[in-house]
mmCIF file of C-alpha atoms in Angstrom:
data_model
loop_
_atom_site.group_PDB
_atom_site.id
_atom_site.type_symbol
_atom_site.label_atom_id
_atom_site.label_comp_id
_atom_site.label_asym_id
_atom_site.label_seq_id
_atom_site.Cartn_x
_atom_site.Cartn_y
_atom_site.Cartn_z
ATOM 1 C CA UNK A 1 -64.158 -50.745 81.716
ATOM 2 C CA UNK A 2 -67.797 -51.562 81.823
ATOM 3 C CA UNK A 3 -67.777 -54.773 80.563
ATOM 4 C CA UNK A 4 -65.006 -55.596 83.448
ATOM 5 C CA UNK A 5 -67.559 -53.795 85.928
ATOM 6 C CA UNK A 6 -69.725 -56.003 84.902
ATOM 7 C CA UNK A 7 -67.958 -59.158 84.958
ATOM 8 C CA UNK A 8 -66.802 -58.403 88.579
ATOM 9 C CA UNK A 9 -70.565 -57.754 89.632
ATOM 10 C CA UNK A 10 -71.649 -60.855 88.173
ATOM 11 C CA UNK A 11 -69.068 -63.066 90.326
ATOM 12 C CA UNK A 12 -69.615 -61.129 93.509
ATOM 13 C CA UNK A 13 -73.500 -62.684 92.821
ATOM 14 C CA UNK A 14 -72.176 -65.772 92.033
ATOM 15 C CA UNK A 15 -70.246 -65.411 95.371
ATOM 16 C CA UNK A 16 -73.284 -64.566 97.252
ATOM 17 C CA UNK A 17 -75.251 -67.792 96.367
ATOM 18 C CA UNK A 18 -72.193 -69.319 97.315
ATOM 19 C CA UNK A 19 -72.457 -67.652 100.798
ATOM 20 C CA UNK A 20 -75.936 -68.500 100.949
ATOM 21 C CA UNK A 21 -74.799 -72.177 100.740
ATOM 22 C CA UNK A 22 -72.425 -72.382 102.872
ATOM 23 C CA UNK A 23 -74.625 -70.799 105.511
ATOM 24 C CA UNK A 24 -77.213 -72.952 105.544
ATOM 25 C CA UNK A 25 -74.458 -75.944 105.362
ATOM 26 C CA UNK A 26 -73.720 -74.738 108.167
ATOM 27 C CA UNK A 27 -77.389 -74.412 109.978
ATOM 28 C CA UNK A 28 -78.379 -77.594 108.436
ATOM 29 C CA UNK A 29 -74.978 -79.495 110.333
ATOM 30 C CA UNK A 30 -72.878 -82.271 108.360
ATOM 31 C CA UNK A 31 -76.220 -84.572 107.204
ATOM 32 C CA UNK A 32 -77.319 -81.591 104.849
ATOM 33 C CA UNK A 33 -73.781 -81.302 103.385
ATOM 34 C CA UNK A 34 -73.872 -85.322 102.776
ATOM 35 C CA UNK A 35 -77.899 -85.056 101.863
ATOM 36 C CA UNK A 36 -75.955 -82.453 98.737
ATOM 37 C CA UNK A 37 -73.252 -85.211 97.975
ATOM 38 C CA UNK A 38 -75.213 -87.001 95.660
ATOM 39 C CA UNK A 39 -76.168 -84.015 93.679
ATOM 40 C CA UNK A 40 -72.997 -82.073 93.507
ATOM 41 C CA UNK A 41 -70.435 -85.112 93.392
ATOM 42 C CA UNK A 42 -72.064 -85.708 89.896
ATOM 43 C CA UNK A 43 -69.649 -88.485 89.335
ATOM 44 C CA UNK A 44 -71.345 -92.001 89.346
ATOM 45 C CA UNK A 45 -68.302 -93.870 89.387
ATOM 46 C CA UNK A 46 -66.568 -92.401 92.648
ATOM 47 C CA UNK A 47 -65.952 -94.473 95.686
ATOM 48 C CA UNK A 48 -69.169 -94.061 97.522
ATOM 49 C CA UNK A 49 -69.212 -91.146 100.630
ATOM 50 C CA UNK A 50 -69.173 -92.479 104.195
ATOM 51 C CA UNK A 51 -71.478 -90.935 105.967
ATOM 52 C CA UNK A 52 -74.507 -91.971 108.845
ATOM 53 C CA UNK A 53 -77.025 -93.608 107.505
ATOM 54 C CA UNK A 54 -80.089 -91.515 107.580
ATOM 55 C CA UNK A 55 -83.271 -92.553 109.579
ATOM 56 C CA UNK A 56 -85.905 -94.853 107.916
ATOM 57 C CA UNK A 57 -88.662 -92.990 107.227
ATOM 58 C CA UNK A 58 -92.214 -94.649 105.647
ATOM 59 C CA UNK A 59 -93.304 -94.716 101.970
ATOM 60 C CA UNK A 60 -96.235 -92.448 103.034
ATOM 61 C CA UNK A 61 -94.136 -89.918 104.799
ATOM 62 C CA UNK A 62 -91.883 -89.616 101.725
ATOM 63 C CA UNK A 63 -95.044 -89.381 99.581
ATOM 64 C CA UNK A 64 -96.198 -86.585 102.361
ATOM 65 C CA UNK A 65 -92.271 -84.918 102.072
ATOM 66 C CA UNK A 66 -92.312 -84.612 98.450
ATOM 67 C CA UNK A 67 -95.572 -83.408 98.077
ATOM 68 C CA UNK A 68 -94.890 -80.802 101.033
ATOM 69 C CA UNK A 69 -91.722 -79.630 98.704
ATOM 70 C CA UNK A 70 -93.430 -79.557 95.310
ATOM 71 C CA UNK A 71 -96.258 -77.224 97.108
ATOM 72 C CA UNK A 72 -93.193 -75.183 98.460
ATOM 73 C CA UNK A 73 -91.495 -74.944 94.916
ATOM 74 C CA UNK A 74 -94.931 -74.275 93.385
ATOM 75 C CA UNK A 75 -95.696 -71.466 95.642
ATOM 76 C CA UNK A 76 -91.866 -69.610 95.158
ATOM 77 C CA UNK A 77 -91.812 -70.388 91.470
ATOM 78 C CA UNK A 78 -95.458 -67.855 91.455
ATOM 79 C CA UNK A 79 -93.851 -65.250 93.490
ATOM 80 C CA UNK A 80 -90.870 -64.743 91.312
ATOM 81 C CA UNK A 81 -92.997 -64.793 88.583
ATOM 82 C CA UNK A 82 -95.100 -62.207 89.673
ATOM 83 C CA UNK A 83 -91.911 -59.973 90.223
ATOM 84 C CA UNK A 84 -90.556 -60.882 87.300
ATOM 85 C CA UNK A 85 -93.617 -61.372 84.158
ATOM 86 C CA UNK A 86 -91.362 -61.489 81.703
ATOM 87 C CA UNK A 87 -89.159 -64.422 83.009
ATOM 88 C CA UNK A 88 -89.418 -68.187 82.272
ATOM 89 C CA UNK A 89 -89.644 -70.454 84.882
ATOM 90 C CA UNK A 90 -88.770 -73.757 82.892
ATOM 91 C CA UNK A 91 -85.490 -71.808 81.013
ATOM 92 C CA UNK A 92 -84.023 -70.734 83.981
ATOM 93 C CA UNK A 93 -84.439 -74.077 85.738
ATOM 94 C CA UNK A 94 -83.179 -75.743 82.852
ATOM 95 C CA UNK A 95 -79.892 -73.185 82.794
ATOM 96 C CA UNK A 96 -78.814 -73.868 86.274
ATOM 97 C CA UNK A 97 -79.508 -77.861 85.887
ATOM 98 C CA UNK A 98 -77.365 -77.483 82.746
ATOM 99 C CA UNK A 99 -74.549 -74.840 84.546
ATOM 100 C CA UNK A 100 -74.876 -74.553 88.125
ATOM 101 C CA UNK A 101 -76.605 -78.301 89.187
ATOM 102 C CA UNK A 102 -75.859 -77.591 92.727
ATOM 103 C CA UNK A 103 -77.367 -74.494 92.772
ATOM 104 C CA UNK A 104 -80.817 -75.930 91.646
ATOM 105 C CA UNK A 105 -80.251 -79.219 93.732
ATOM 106 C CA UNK A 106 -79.489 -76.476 97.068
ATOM 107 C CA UNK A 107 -83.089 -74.895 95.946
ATOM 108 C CA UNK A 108 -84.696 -78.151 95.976
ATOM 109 C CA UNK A 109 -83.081 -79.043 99.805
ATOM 110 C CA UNK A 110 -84.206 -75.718 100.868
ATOM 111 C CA UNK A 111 -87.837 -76.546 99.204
ATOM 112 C CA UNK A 112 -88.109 -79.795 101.585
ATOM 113 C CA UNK A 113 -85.707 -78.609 104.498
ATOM 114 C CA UNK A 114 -85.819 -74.848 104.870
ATOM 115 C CA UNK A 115 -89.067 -74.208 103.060
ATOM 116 C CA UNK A 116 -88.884 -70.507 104.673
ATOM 117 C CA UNK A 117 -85.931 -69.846 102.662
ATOM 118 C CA UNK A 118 -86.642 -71.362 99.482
ATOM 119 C CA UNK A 119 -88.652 -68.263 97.783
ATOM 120 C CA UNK A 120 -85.546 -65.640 98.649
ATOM 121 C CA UNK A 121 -83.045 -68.340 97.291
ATOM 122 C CA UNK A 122 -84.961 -68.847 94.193
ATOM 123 C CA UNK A 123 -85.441 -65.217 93.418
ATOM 124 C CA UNK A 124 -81.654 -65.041 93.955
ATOM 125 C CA UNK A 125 -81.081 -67.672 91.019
ATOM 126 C CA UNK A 126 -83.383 -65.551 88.962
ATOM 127 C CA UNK A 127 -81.371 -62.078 89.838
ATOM 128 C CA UNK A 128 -77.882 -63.797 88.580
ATOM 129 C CA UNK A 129 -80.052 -65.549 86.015
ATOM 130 C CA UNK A 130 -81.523 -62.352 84.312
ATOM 131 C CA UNK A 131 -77.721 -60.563 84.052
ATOM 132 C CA UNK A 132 -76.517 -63.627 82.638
ATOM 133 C CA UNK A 133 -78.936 -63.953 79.746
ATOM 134 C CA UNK A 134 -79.326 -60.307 78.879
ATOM 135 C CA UNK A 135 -75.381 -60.586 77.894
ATOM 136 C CA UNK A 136 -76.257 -63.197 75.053
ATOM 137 C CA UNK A 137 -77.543 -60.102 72.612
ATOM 138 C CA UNK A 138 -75.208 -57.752 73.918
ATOM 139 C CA UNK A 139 -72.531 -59.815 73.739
ATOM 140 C CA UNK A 140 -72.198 -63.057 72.882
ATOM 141 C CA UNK A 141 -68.870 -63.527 73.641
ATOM 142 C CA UNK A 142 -69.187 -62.055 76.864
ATOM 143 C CA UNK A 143 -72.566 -64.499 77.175
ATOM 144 C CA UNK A 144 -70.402 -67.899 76.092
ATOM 145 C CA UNK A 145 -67.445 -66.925 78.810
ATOM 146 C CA UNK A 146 -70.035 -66.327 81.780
ATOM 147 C CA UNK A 147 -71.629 -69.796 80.843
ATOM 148 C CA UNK A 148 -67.980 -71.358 81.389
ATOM 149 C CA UNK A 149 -67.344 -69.423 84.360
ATOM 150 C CA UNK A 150 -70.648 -70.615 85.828
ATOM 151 C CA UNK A 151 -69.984 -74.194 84.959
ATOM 152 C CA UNK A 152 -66.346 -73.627 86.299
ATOM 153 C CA UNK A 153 -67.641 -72.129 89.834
ATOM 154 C CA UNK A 154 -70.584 -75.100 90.079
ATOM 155 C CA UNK A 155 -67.273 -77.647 89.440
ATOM 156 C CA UNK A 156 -65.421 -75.681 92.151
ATOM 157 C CA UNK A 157 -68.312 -75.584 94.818
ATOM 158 C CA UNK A 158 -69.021 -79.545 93.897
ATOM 159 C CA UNK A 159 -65.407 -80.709 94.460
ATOM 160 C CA UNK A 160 -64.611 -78.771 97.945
ATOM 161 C CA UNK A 161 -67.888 -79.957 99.039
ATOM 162 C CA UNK A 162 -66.663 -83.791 98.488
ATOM 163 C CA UNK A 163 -63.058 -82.862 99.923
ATOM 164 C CA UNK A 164 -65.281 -82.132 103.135
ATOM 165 C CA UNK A 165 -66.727 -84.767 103.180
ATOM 166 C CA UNK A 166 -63.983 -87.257 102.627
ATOM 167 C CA UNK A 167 -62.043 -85.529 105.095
ATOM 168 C CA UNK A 168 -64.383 -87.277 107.642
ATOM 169 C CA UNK A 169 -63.269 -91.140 108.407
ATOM 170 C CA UNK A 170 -66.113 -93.491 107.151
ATOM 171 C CA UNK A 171 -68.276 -96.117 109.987
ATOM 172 C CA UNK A 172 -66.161 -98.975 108.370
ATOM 173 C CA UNK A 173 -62.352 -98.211 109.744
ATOM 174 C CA UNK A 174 -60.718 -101.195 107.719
ATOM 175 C CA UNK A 175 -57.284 -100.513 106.619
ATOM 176 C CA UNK A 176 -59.072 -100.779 103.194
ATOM 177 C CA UNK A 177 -61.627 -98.711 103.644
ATOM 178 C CA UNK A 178 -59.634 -95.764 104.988
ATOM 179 C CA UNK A 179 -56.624 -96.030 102.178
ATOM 180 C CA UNK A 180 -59.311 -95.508 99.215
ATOM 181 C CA UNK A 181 -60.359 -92.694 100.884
ATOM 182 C CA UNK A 182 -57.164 -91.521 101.689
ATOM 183 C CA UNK A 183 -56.413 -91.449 97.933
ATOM 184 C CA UNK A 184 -59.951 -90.370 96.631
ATOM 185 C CA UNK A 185 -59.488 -87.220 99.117
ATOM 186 C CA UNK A 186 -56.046 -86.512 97.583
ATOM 187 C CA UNK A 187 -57.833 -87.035 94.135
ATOM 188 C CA UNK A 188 -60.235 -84.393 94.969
ATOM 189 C CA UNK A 189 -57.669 -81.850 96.341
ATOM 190 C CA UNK A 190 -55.670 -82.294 93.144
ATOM 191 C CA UNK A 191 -58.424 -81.780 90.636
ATOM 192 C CA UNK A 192 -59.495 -78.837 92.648
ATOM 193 C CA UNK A 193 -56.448 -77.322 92.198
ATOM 194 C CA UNK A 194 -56.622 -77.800 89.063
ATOM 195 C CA UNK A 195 -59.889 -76.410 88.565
ATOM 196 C CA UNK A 196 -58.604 -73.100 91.176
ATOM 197 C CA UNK A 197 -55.421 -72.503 88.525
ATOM 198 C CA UNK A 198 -57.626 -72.632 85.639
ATOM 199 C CA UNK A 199 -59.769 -70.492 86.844
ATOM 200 C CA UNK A 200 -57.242 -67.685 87.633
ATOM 201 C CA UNK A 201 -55.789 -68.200 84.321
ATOM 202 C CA UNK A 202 -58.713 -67.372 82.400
ATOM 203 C CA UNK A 203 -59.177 -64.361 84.667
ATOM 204 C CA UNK A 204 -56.031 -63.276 84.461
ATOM 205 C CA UNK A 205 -55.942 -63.513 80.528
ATOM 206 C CA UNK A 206 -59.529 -61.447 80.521
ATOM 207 C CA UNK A 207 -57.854 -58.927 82.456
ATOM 208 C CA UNK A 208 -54.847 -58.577 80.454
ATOM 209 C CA UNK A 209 -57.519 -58.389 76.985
ATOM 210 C CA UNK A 210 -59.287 -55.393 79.033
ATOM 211 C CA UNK A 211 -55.818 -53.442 79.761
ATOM 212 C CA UNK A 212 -54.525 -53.604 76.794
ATOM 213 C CA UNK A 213 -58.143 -52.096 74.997
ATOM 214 C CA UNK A 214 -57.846 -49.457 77.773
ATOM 215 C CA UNK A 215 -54.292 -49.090 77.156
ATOM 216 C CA UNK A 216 -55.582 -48.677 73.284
ATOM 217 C CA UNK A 217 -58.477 -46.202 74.141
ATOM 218 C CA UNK A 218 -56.315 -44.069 76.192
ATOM 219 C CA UNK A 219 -53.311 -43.778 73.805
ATOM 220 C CA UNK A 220 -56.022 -42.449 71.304
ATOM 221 C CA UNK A 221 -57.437 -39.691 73.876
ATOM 222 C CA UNK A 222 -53.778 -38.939 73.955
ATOM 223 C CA UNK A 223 -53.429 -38.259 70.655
ATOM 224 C CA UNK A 224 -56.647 -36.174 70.416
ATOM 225 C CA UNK A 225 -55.844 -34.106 72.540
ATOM 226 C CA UNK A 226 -52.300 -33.359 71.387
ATOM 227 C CA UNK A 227 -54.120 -32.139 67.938
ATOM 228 C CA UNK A 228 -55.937 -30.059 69.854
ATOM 229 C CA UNK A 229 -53.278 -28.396 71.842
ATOM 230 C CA UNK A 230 -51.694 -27.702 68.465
ATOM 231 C CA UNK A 231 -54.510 -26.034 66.803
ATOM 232 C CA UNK A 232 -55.831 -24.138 69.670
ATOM 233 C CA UNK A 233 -56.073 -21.024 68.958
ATOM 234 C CA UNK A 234 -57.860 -21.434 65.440
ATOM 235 C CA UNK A 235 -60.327 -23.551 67.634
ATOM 236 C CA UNK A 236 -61.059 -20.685 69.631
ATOM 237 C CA UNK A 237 -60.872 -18.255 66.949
ATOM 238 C CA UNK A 238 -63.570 -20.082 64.900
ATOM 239 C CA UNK A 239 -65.721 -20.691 68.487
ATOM 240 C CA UNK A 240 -65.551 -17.288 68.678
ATOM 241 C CA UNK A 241 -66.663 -16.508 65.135
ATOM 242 C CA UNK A 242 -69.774 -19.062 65.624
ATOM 243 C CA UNK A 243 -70.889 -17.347 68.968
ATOM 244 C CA UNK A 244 -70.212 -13.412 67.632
ATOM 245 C CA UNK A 245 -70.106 -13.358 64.074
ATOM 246 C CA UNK A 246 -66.972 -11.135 64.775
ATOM 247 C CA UNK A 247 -63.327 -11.785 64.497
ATOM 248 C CA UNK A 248 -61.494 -12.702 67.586
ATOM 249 C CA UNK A 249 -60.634 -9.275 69.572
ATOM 250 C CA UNK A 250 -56.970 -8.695 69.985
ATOM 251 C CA UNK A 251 -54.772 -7.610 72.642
ATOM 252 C CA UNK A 252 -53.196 -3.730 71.792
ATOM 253 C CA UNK A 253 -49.842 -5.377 72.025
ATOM 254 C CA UNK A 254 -50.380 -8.576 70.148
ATOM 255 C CA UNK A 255 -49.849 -9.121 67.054
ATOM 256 C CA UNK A 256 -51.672 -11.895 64.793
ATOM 257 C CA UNK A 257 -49.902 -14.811 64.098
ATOM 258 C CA UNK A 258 -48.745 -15.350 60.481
ATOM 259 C CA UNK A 259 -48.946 -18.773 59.061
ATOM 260 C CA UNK A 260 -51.478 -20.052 61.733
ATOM 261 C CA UNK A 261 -51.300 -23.838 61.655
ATOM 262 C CA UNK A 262 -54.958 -24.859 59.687
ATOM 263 C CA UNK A 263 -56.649 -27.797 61.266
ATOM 264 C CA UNK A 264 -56.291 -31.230 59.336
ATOM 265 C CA UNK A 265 -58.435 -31.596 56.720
ATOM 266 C CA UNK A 266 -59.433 -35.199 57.630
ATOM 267 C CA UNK A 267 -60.536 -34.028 61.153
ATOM 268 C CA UNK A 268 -63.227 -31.722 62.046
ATOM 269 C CA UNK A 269 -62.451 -29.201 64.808
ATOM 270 C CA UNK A 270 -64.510 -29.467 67.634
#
């Protein structure tokens, strides 16, 4: 039961930086969902995304932009760390690049777009990150099937995000150009689905492992306390004797029991 506690807790944190996305997708308007695209897609041989070119900007002012943003990371990368000592900067960026790329690509928009935000989004990544690792000496197995579930949810988030944006017509509105979007859209859809089912499934099957340990545990409390029933009056009778140092007092009208049942000898009586 606690380990399904815990699973639960950990996706409704996965859920929340999944919120937290979506949110500022939705601040930011459609050219911080496309600005994503590139990060997220993660497939280098997809039809390019049609979407408005952005505005030229100088070689200095990108030098200026990306210095701005590494200042920004630098400064939330100190406060978590002096919240959390005992964490490691460099392994938990390196375990959302390898599991959750769009996670660490949204922290690096937020760095150079919404460079308010980026120290509560960061210490976010470091909250899910923390009750993901702590599983791996608790339990591994537990530890491997939260890495596939965060590579699973980063694959889910990725896709839908390139669904929305192929769902927008492209500038060039050539027969051509509209048809291999048209089918690069259904792609999407389809391998999302794919991704949704599989994901259920493997819940599903977790769930079904839990209930039937449960089922396990509880048919053993049965049993236990069917033994007990059984032998309870030489369980009170011996209480009794451990508290008093007397025999248990009887009623004037009752007589003792011959043949009391004697607790199993494999069992101790509590």
């Amino acid at each position: 039961m606690i380990r399904l506690c815990r699973g639960w807790a950990l996706v409704a944190a996965a859920a929340l930086l999944a919120l937290v996305d979506a949110q500022a997708d939705a601040q930011a308007g459609p050219a911080a969902v496309d600005a994503q695209a590139p990060a997220v897609a993660g497939n280098a041989t997809a039809a390019p995304i049609m979407t408005p070119a952005p505005v030229a900007v100088a070689p200095v002012g990108d030098t200026a932009v990306a210095k701005a943003a590494q200042l920004v990371q630098q400064d939330a990368v100190a406060a978590v760390q002096r919240k959390r000592p005992e964490l490691v900067v460099a392994e938990l960026l390196s375990f959302y690049r390898e599991n959750a790329p769009d996670l660490l690509a949204e922290w690096e928009r937020r760095c150079a777009q919404q460079p308010d935000s980026a120290e509560s989004y960061l210490a976010l990544l470091a909250e899910h990150y923390a009750s993901i690792v702590k599983m791996k000496d608790e339990d591994p197995d537990e530890y491997e099937r939260l890495l596939w579930q965060q590579r699973q949810e980063s694959k889910v988030r990725s896709v839908s995000r390139a669904i929305q944006n192929l769902s927008r017509p492209g500038e060039d509105g050539s027969l051509g150009a509209e048809a291999a979007r048209l089918m690069r859209l259904q792609e999407e859809k389809m391998r999302l689905r794919q991704l949704l089912e599989e994901g259920f499934d493997n819940a599903q099957q977790r769930q079904m492992v839990e209930i039937n340990r449960l089922e396990n545990e509880v048919r053993d409390l049965r049993r236990l306390v069917s033994e007990r029933a059984a032998n309870r009056q030489l369980i009170l009778e011996q209480r009794f004797m451990v508290l008093t140092g007397e025999e248990w007092p009887q009623l004037p009208a009752e007589e003792r029991e011959a043949g009391r049942m004697s607790a199993p000898a494999d069992r101790p009586l509590q």
